[in-house]
Amino acid sequence: MGEVLDLAHRLPRTWALVRELWVPAHLGREAARVSRDLDLATAGHADRLLAWQPKRLNPHRIGVL
């Protein structure tokens, strides 16, 4: 449940892509998990990078971004 809240509030672009089924839920949860330690500004930047090419997201790419 915490991952969904992190996703909805800290990664809103990625959350919108998950809700629209452009990004699988497990990848959204992974993005929320790995970005949990980032400050709000850095999480916003990560969100922009994650939402840039949603069809190319995978667990490795999420970790790199």
mmCIF file of N, CA, C and O in Angstrom:
data_model
loop_
_atom_site.group_PDB
_atom_site.id
_atom_site.type_symbol
_atom_site.label_atom_id
_atom_site.label_comp_id
_atom_site.label_asym_id
_atom_site.label_seq_id
_atom_site.Cartn_x
_atom_site.Cartn_y
_atom_site.Cartn_z
ATOM 1 N N MET A 1 0.814 -1.183 0.000
ATOM 2 C CA MET A 1 0.000 0.000 0.000
ATOM 3 C C MET A 1 0.865 1.257 0.000
ATOM 4 O O MET A 1 0.532 2.233 -0.656
ATOM 5 N N GLY A 2 1.981 1.237 0.700
ATOM 6 C CA GLY A 2 2.868 2.383 0.756
ATOM 7 C C GLY A 2 3.449 2.726 -0.609
ATOM 8 O O GLY A 2 3.634 3.891 -0.948
ATOM 9 N N GLU A 3 3.724 1.696 -1.419
ATOM 10 C CA GLU A 3 4.266 1.936 -2.755
ATOM 11 C C GLU A 3 3.249 2.671 -3.625
ATOM 12 O O GLU A 3 3.613 3.553 -4.405
ATOM 13 N N VAL A 4 1.986 2.332 -3.484
ATOM 14 C CA VAL A 4 0.943 3.004 -4.273
ATOM 15 C C VAL A 4 0.823 4.467 -3.847
ATOM 16 O O VAL A 4 0.689 5.355 -4.696
ATOM 17 N N LEU A 5 0.890 4.730 -2.559
ATOM 18 C CA LEU A 5 0.833 6.114 -2.087
ATOM 19 C C LEU A 5 2.049 6.903 -2.565
ATOM 20 O O LEU A 5 1.918 8.057 -2.994
ATOM 21 N N ASP A 6 3.233 6.300 -2.493
ATOM 22 C CA ASP A 6 4.428 6.964 -3.007
ATOM 23 C C ASP A 6 4.280 7.250 -4.498
ATOM 24 O O ASP A 6 4.606 8.333 -4.969
ATOM 25 N N LEU A 7 3.790 6.280 -5.218
ATOM 26 C CA LEU A 7 3.615 6.438 -6.653
ATOM 27 C C LEU A 7 2.635 7.561 -6.963
ATOM 28 O O LEU A 7 2.905 8.425 -7.799
ATOM 29 N N ALA A 8 1.518 7.590 -6.282
ATOM 30 C CA ALA A 8 0.487 8.590 -6.555
ATOM 31 C C ALA A 8 0.931 10.002 -6.189
ATOM 32 O O ALA A 8 0.583 10.956 -6.892
ATOM 33 N N HIS A 9 1.706 10.171 -5.129
ATOM 34 C CA HIS A 9 2.047 11.506 -4.660
ATOM 35 C C HIS A 9 3.419 11.995 -5.102
ATOM 36 O O HIS A 9 3.608 13.193 -5.296
ATOM 37 N N ARG A 10 4.369 11.074 -5.261
ATOM 38 C CA ARG A 10 5.723 11.493 -5.609
ATOM 39 C C ARG A 10 6.041 11.304 -7.086
ATOM 40 O O ARG A 10 6.933 11.959 -7.610
ATOM 41 N N LEU A 11 5.323 10.403 -7.757
ATOM 42 C CA LEU A 11 5.558 10.119 -9.178
ATOM 43 C C LEU A 11 4.229 10.208 -9.944
ATOM 44 O O LEU A 11 3.760 9.226 -10.502
ATOM 45 N N PRO A 12 3.619 11.380 -10.000
ATOM 46 C CA PRO A 12 2.275 11.489 -10.575
ATOM 47 C C PRO A 12 2.195 11.155 -12.065
ATOM 48 O O PRO A 12 1.184 10.595 -12.521
ATOM 49 N N ARG A 13 3.229 11.463 -12.836
ATOM 50 C CA ARG A 13 3.203 11.123 -14.266
ATOM 51 C C ARG A 13 3.230 9.611 -14.459
ATOM 52 O O ARG A 13 2.491 9.070 -15.279
ATOM 53 N N THR A 14 4.073 8.950 -13.707
ATOM 54 C CA THR A 14 4.155 7.491 -13.793
ATOM 55 C C THR A 14 2.864 6.862 -13.292
ATOM 56 O O THR A 14 2.372 5.888 -13.878
ATOM 57 N N TRP A 15 2.286 7.415 -12.245
ATOM 58 C CA TRP A 15 1.016 6.927 -11.710
ATOM 59 C C TRP A 15 -0.083 7.029 -12.773
ATOM 60 O O TRP A 15 -0.874 6.111 -12.957
ATOM 61 N N ALA A 16 -0.123 8.139 -13.503
ATOM 62 C CA ALA A 16 -1.124 8.306 -14.561
ATOM 63 C C ALA A 16 -0.938 7.247 -15.644
ATOM 64 O O ALA A 16 -1.923 6.691 -16.158
ATOM 65 N N LEU A 17 0.310 6.926 -15.980
ATOM 66 C CA LEU A 17 0.574 5.900 -16.983
ATOM 67 C C LEU A 17 0.159 4.512 -16.494
ATOM 68 O O LEU A 17 -0.320 3.687 -17.280
ATOM 69 N N VAL A 18 0.320 4.257 -15.208
ATOM 70 C CA VAL A 18 -0.124 2.975 -14.636
ATOM 71 C C VAL A 18 -1.644 2.893 -14.688
ATOM 72 O O VAL A 18 -2.208 1.872 -15.093
ATOM 73 N N ARG A 19 -2.327 3.969 -14.313
ATOM 74 C CA ARG A 19 -3.795 3.967 -14.336
ATOM 75 C C ARG A 19 -4.342 3.815 -15.744
ATOM 76 O O ARG A 19 -5.394 3.219 -15.937
ATOM 77 N N GLU A 20 -3.637 4.360 -16.740
ATOM 78 C CA GLU A 20 -4.075 4.254 -18.134
ATOM 79 C C GLU A 20 -3.603 2.960 -18.792
ATOM 80 O O GLU A 20 -3.811 2.762 -19.991
ATOM 81 N N LEU A 21 -2.922 2.104 -18.027
ATOM 82 C CA LEU A 21 -2.432 0.795 -18.466
ATOM 83 C C LEU A 21 -1.327 0.883 -19.524
ATOM 84 O O LEU A 21 -1.113 -0.056 -20.281
ATOM 85 N N TRP A 22 -0.611 2.003 -19.571
ATOM 86 C CA TRP A 22 0.552 2.126 -20.442
ATOM 87 C C TRP A 22 1.766 1.478 -19.791
ATOM 88 O O TRP A 22 2.684 1.044 -20.482
ATOM 89 N N VAL A 23 1.773 1.461 -18.454
ATOM 90 C CA VAL A 23 2.867 0.870 -17.681
ATOM 91 C C VAL A 23 2.260 -0.177 -16.757
ATOM 92 O O VAL A 23 1.279 0.100 -16.066
ATOM 93 N N PRO A 24 2.814 -1.399 -16.740
ATOM 94 C CA PRO A 24 2.290 -2.430 -15.833
ATOM 95 C C PRO A 24 2.439 -2.016 -14.362
ATOM 96 O O PRO A 24 3.389 -1.311 -13.987
ATOM 97 N N ALA A 25 1.514 -2.449 -13.554
ATOM 98 C CA ALA A 25 1.500 -2.080 -12.131
ATOM 99 C C ALA A 25 2.779 -2.496 -11.421
ATOM 100 O O ALA A 25 3.280 -1.749 -10.564
ATOM 101 N N HIS A 26 3.333 -3.658 -11.750
ATOM 102 C CA HIS A 26 4.543 -4.092 -11.047
ATOM 103 C C HIS A 26 5.720 -3.154 -11.331
ATOM 104 O O HIS A 26 6.576 -2.952 -10.469
ATOM 105 N N LEU A 27 5.759 -2.544 -12.512
ATOM 106 C CA LEU A 27 6.830 -1.586 -12.795
ATOM 107 C C LEU A 27 6.596 -0.264 -12.057
ATOM 108 O O LEU A 27 7.551 0.379 -11.617
ATOM 109 N N GLY A 28 5.347 0.124 -11.912
ATOM 110 C CA GLY A 28 5.039 1.314 -11.123
ATOM 111 C C GLY A 28 5.432 1.130 -9.672
ATOM 112 O O GLY A 28 6.011 2.033 -9.051
ATOM 113 N N ARG A 29 5.141 -0.042 -9.132
ATOM 114 C CA ARG A 29 5.526 -0.331 -7.745
ATOM 115 C C ARG A 29 7.045 -0.340 -7.591
ATOM 116 O O ARG A 29 7.579 0.148 -6.595
ATOM 117 N N GLU A 30 7.748 -0.878 -8.572
ATOM 118 C CA GLU A 30 9.213 -0.899 -8.527
ATOM 119 C C GLU A 30 9.766 0.522 -8.563
ATOM 120 O O GLU A 30 10.690 0.856 -7.817
ATOM 121 N N ALA A 31 9.205 1.374 -9.407
ATOM 122 C CA ALA A 31 9.639 2.768 -9.484
ATOM 123 C C ALA A 31 9.422 3.461 -8.142
ATOM 124 O O ALA A 31 10.283 4.214 -7.679
ATOM 125 N N ALA A 32 8.288 3.214 -7.521
ATOM 126 C CA ALA A 32 8.009 3.828 -6.220
ATOM 127 C C ALA A 32 8.986 3.314 -5.159
ATOM 128 O O ALA A 32 9.466 4.084 -4.332
ATOM 129 N N ARG A 33 9.290 2.031 -5.207
ATOM 130 C CA ARG A 33 10.194 1.443 -4.217
ATOM 131 C C ARG A 33 11.599 2.022 -4.328
ATOM 132 O O ARG A 33 12.193 2.425 -3.332
ATOM 133 N N VAL A 34 12.132 2.103 -5.551
ATOM 134 C CA VAL A 34 13.516 2.562 -5.695
ATOM 135 C C VAL A 34 13.647 4.078 -5.539
ATOM 136 O O VAL A 34 14.743 4.565 -5.275
ATOM 137 N N SER A 35 12.547 4.815 -5.671
ATOM 138 C CA SER A 35 12.631 6.276 -5.533
ATOM 139 C C SER A 35 12.252 6.752 -4.135
ATOM 140 O O SER A 35 12.237 7.952 -3.876
ATOM 141 N N ARG A 36 11.970 5.859 -3.240
ATOM 142 C CA ARG A 36 11.507 6.222 -1.895
ATOM 143 C C ARG A 36 12.515 7.095 -1.135
ATOM 144 O O ARG A 36 12.133 7.972 -0.380
ATOM 145 N N ASP A 37 13.802 6.877 -1.344
ATOM 146 C CA ASP A 37 14.823 7.630 -0.610
ATOM 147 C C ASP A 37 15.164 8.975 -1.251
ATOM 148 O O ASP A 37 15.968 9.722 -0.712
ATOM 149 N N LEU A 38 14.577 9.288 -2.397
ATOM 150 C CA LEU A 38 14.872 10.544 -3.079
ATOM 151 C C LEU A 38 14.078 11.688 -2.471
ATOM 152 O O LEU A 38 12.949 11.498 -2.023
ATOM 153 N N ASP A 39 14.676 12.885 -2.485
ATOM 154 C CA ASP A 39 13.906 14.048 -2.041
ATOM 155 C C ASP A 39 12.859 14.380 -3.106
ATOM 156 O O ASP A 39 12.867 13.816 -4.202
ATOM 157 N N LEU A 40 11.955 15.280 -2.801
ATOM 158 C CA LEU A 40 10.813 15.558 -3.665
ATOM 159 C C LEU A 40 11.239 16.091 -5.037
ATOM 160 O O LEU A 40 10.694 15.674 -6.062
ATOM 161 N N ALA A 41 12.209 16.979 -5.089
ATOM 162 C CA ALA A 41 12.665 17.531 -6.367
ATOM 163 C C ALA A 41 13.309 16.449 -7.239
ATOM 164 O O ALA A 41 13.052 16.376 -8.448
ATOM 165 N N THR A 42 14.114 15.607 -6.630
ATOM 166 C CA THR A 42 14.766 14.526 -7.369
ATOM 167 C C THR A 42 13.746 13.495 -7.825
ATOM 168 O O THR A 42 13.844 12.969 -8.937
ATOM 169 N N ALA A 43 12.755 13.217 -7.000
ATOM 170 C CA ALA A 43 11.687 12.294 -7.393
ATOM 171 C C ALA A 43 10.908 12.863 -8.578
ATOM 172 O O ALA A 43 10.519 12.112 -9.485
ATOM 173 N N GLY A 44 10.696 14.166 -8.602
ATOM 174 C CA GLY A 44 10.015 14.789 -9.733
ATOM 175 C C GLY A 44 10.807 14.642 -11.021
ATOM 176 O O GLY A 44 10.245 14.374 -12.087
ATOM 177 N N HIS A 45 12.119 14.792 -10.921
ATOM 178 C CA HIS A 45 12.978 14.595 -12.097
ATOM 179 C C HIS A 45 12.929 13.137 -12.553
ATOM 180 O O HIS A 45 12.823 12.855 -13.749
ATOM 181 N N ALA A 46 13.008 12.229 -11.617
ATOM 182 C CA ALA A 46 12.921 10.806 -11.950
ATOM 183 C C ALA A 46 11.575 10.490 -12.605
ATOM 184 O O ALA A 46 11.514 9.710 -13.560
ATOM 185 N N ASP A 47 10.514 11.106 -12.117
ATOM 186 C CA ASP A 47 9.186 10.893 -12.691
ATOM 187 C C ASP A 47 9.158 11.337 -14.151
ATOM 188 O O ASP A 47 8.600 10.643 -15.010
ATOM 189 N N ARG A 48 9.758 12.478 -14.450
ATOM 190 C CA ARG A 48 9.807 12.944 -15.839
ATOM 191 C C ARG A 48 10.578 11.965 -16.718
ATOM 192 O O ARG A 48 10.177 11.680 -17.853
ATOM 193 N N LEU A 49 11.685 11.437 -16.210
ATOM 194 C CA LEU A 49 12.471 10.469 -16.980
ATOM 195 C C LEU A 49 11.702 9.168 -17.200
ATOM 196 O O LEU A 49 11.728 8.598 -18.287
ATOM 197 N N LEU A 50 11.014 8.708 -16.157
ATOM 198 C CA LEU A 50 10.256 7.453 -16.264
ATOM 199 C C LEU A 50 9.097 7.582 -17.251
ATOM 200 O O LEU A 50 8.787 6.648 -17.984
ATOM 201 N N ALA A 51 8.456 8.743 -17.276
ATOM 202 C CA ALA A 51 7.279 8.937 -18.120
ATOM 203 C C ALA A 51 7.650 9.275 -19.566
ATOM 204 O O ALA A 51 6.793 9.258 -20.446
ATOM 205 N N TRP A 52 8.925 9.553 -19.812
ATOM 206 C CA TRP A 52 9.344 9.986 -21.138
ATOM 207 C C TRP A 52 9.091 8.919 -22.199
ATOM 208 O O TRP A 52 8.534 9.208 -23.256
ATOM 209 N N GLN A 53 9.483 7.675 -21.956
ATOM 210 C CA GLN A 53 9.281 6.576 -22.900
ATOM 211 C C GLN A 53 8.713 5.371 -22.138
ATOM 212 O O GLN A 53 9.432 4.413 -21.846
ATOM 213 N N PRO A 54 7.430 5.400 -21.839
ATOM 214 C CA PRO A 54 6.858 4.357 -20.978
ATOM 215 C C PRO A 54 6.924 2.949 -21.561
ATOM 216 O O PRO A 54 7.037 1.980 -20.810
ATOM 217 N N LYS A 55 6.900 2.814 -22.864
ATOM 218 C CA LYS A 55 6.939 1.473 -23.471
ATOM 219 C C LYS A 55 8.310 0.812 -23.337
ATOM 220 O O LYS A 55 8.426 -0.394 -23.495
ATOM 221 N N ARG A 56 9.327 1.596 -23.026
ATOM 222 C CA ARG A 56 10.672 1.041 -22.888
ATOM 223 C C ARG A 56 11.047 0.735 -21.450
ATOM 224 O O ARG A 56 12.173 0.328 -21.171
ATOM 225 N N LEU A 57 10.113 0.916 -20.511
ATOM 226 C CA LEU A 57 10.432 0.677 -19.104
ATOM 227 C C LEU A 57 10.564 -0.814 -18.811
ATOM 228 O O LEU A 57 9.803 -1.633 -19.323
ATOM 229 N N ASN A 58 11.546 -1.140 -18.000
ATOM 230 C CA ASN A 58 11.726 -2.477 -17.464
ATOM 231 C C ASN A 58 12.425 -2.291 -16.109
ATOM 232 O O ASN A 58 12.865 -1.187 -15.781
ATOM 233 N N PRO A 59 12.520 -3.336 -15.300
ATOM 234 C CA PRO A 59 13.120 -3.169 -13.956
ATOM 235 C C PRO A 59 14.542 -2.603 -13.996
ATOM 236 O O PRO A 59 14.895 -1.761 -13.163
ATOM 237 N N HIS A 60 15.339 -3.030 -14.950
ATOM 238 C CA HIS A 60 16.715 -2.516 -15.027
ATOM 239 C C HIS A 60 16.711 -1.024 -15.361
ATOM 240 O O HIS A 60 17.430 -0.238 -14.732
ATOM 241 N N ARG A 61 15.928 -0.630 -16.328
ATOM 242 C CA ARG A 61 15.873 0.778 -16.738
ATOM 243 C C ARG A 61 15.370 1.668 -15.597
ATOM 244 O O ARG A 61 15.855 2.779 -15.411
ATOM 245 N N ILE A 62 14.416 1.173 -14.839
ATOM 246 C CA ILE A 62 13.912 1.935 -13.686
ATOM 247 C C ILE A 62 15.048 2.166 -12.692
ATOM 248 O O ILE A 62 15.203 3.270 -12.173
ATOM 249 N N GLY A 63 15.826 1.155 -12.416
ATOM 250 C CA GLY A 63 16.941 1.295 -11.486
ATOM 251 C C GLY A 63 17.991 2.269 -11.984
ATOM 252 O O GLY A 63 18.562 3.037 -11.205
ATOM 253 N N VAL A 64 18.247 2.278 -13.282
ATOM 254 C CA VAL A 64 19.243 3.174 -13.860
ATOM 255 C C VAL A 64 18.749 4.612 -13.837
ATOM 256 O O VAL A 64 19.486 5.534 -13.512
ATOM 257 N N LEU A 65 17.492 4.825 -14.197
ATOM 258 C CA LEU A 65 16.953 6.187 -14.216
ATOM 259 C C LEU A 65 16.863 6.737 -12.820
ATOM 260 O O LEU A 65 17.044 7.894 -12.579
#
